[in-house]
GROMACS .gro file of C-alpha atoms in nm:
model
  100
    1MET     CA    1   8.588  11.312  10.108
    2LYS     CA    2   8.674  11.215  10.466
    3HIS     CA    3   9.007  11.088  10.589
    4SER     CA    4   9.175  10.982  10.910
    5ILE     CA    5   9.518  10.851  11.005
    6VAL     CA    6   9.581  10.585  11.276
    7GLN     CA    7   9.879  10.386  11.388
    8GLU     CA    8   9.818  10.009  11.387
    9GLU     CA    9  10.081   9.740  11.456
   10GLY     CA   10  10.372   9.959  11.347
   11ALA     CA   11  10.207  10.083  11.032
   12THR     CA   12  10.045  10.417  10.944
   13VAL     CA   13   9.693  10.357  10.815
   14LEU     CA   14   9.526  10.628  10.613
   15HIS     CA   15   9.153  10.581  10.575
   16VAL     CA   16   8.996  10.757  10.280
   17ALA     CA   17   8.613  10.762  10.236
   18GLY     CA   18   8.369  10.919   9.997
   19GLU     CA   19   8.496  11.062   9.669
   20LEU     CA   20   8.857  11.138   9.585
   21ASP     CA   21   8.844  11.364   9.285
   22ALA     CA   22   8.974  11.693   9.139
   23ILE     CA   23   8.775  11.886   9.405
   24SER     CA   24   8.877  11.682   9.709
   25SER     CA   25   9.228  11.561   9.628
   26PRO     CA   26   9.387  11.903   9.704
   27GLU     CA   27   9.257  11.857  10.062
   28LEU     CA   28   9.436  11.524  10.086
   29ARG     CA   29   9.775  11.632   9.943
   30PRO     CA   30   9.895  11.804  10.265
   31VAL     CA   31   9.806  11.492  10.462
   32LEU     CA   32  10.007  11.283  10.219
   33ASP     CA   33  10.294  11.530  10.240
   34ARG     CA   34  10.291  11.503  10.620
   35ILE     CA   35  10.311  11.122  10.600
   36VAL     CA   36  10.611  11.147  10.377
   37ASP     CA   37  10.777  11.429  10.579
   38GLU     CA   38  10.740  11.234  10.898
   39GLY     CA   39  10.940  10.955  10.743
   40LYS     CA   40  10.670  10.686  10.766
   41ARG     CA   41  10.798  10.363  10.615
   42SER     CA   42  10.500  10.132  10.636
   43VAL     CA   43  10.183  10.284  10.505
   44ALA     CA   44   9.845  10.121  10.443
   45VAL     CA   45   9.582  10.316  10.253
   46ASN     CA   46   9.236  10.184  10.337
   47LEU     CA   47   9.001  10.258  10.050
   48SER     CA   48   8.718  10.030  10.166
   49GLU     CA   49   8.480  10.328  10.199
   50LEU     CA   50   8.591  10.505   9.884
   51ARG     CA   51   8.302  10.531   9.641
   52LEU     CA   52   8.463  10.721   9.354
   53ILE     CA   53   8.820  10.813   9.234
   54ASP     CA   54   8.924  11.006   8.929
   55SER     CA   55   9.263  11.087   8.773
   56SER     CA   56   9.346  11.354   9.030
   57GLY     CA   57   9.282  11.107   9.315
   58VAL     CA   58   9.483  10.837   9.146
   59GLY     CA   59   9.764  11.092   9.097
   60ALA     CA   60   9.768  11.179   9.461
   61LEU     CA   61   9.794  10.810   9.564
   62VAL     CA   62  10.053  10.733   9.304
   63SER     CA   63  10.262  11.030   9.434
   64LEU     CA   64  10.238  10.894   9.791
   65TYR     CA   65  10.342  10.549   9.666
   66LYS     CA   66  10.648  10.681   9.474
   67ARG     CA   67  10.769  10.905   9.752
   68ILE     CA   68  10.737  10.639  10.028
   69ARG     CA   69  10.911  10.379   9.805
   70ALA     CA   70  11.187  10.629   9.723
   71ASN     CA   71  11.261  10.649  10.095
   72GLY     CA   72  11.278  10.271  10.127
   73GLY     CA   73  10.924  10.223  10.256
   74GLU     CA   74  10.621  10.030  10.146
   75VAL     CA   75  10.266  10.125  10.067
   76ARG     CA   76   9.970   9.886  10.053
   77PHE     CA   77   9.625   9.966   9.925
   78VAL     CA   78   9.354   9.776  10.103
   79GLY     CA   79   8.976   9.738  10.064
   80LEU     CA   80   8.941   9.845   9.704
   81ILE     CA   81   8.593   9.773   9.579
   82GLY     CA   82   8.346   9.908   9.313
   83GLN     CA   83   8.451  10.193   9.092
   84PRO     CA   84   8.795  10.254   9.252
   85LEU     CA   85   8.888   9.889   9.198
   86VAL     CA   86   8.773   9.911   8.831
   87ILE     CA   87   8.986  10.223   8.783
   88PHE     CA   88   9.294  10.057   8.946
   89LYS     CA   89   9.248   9.754   8.716
   90LEU     CA   90   9.194   9.968   8.403
   91LEU     CA   91   9.516  10.153   8.480
   92ARG     CA   92   9.686   9.820   8.560
   93LEU     CA   93   9.778   9.957   8.902
   94ASP     CA   94   9.665   9.628   9.047
   95GLN     CA   95   9.981   9.482   8.886
   96ALA     CA   96  10.212   9.752   9.005
   97PHE     CA   97  10.082   9.808   9.360
   98GLN     CA   98  10.037   9.579   9.656
   99LEU     CA   99   9.660   9.542   9.684
  100SER     CA  100   9.476   9.345   9.948
   0.00000   0.00000   0.00000
């Protein structure tokens, strides 16, 4: 799993690529914690290069979503394709989250 954070047009964009699973999601959690701790209010999570996600990866993203929303912010998930999109639809997250 690879990740990067950039600022674009007033939003924090987190790019996640590769596989977000039980092995790699612990690497991402401190990054997500930092985004929340810095008080970011507009976050886009770009998953266009994510090939695989499992329940641990979904849990990490749901946690980010809940914490940002609790602080009055918004989280968008963009670029979902392939297996990650199927998982989001199976879990009905496409109805709960803002996907684009």
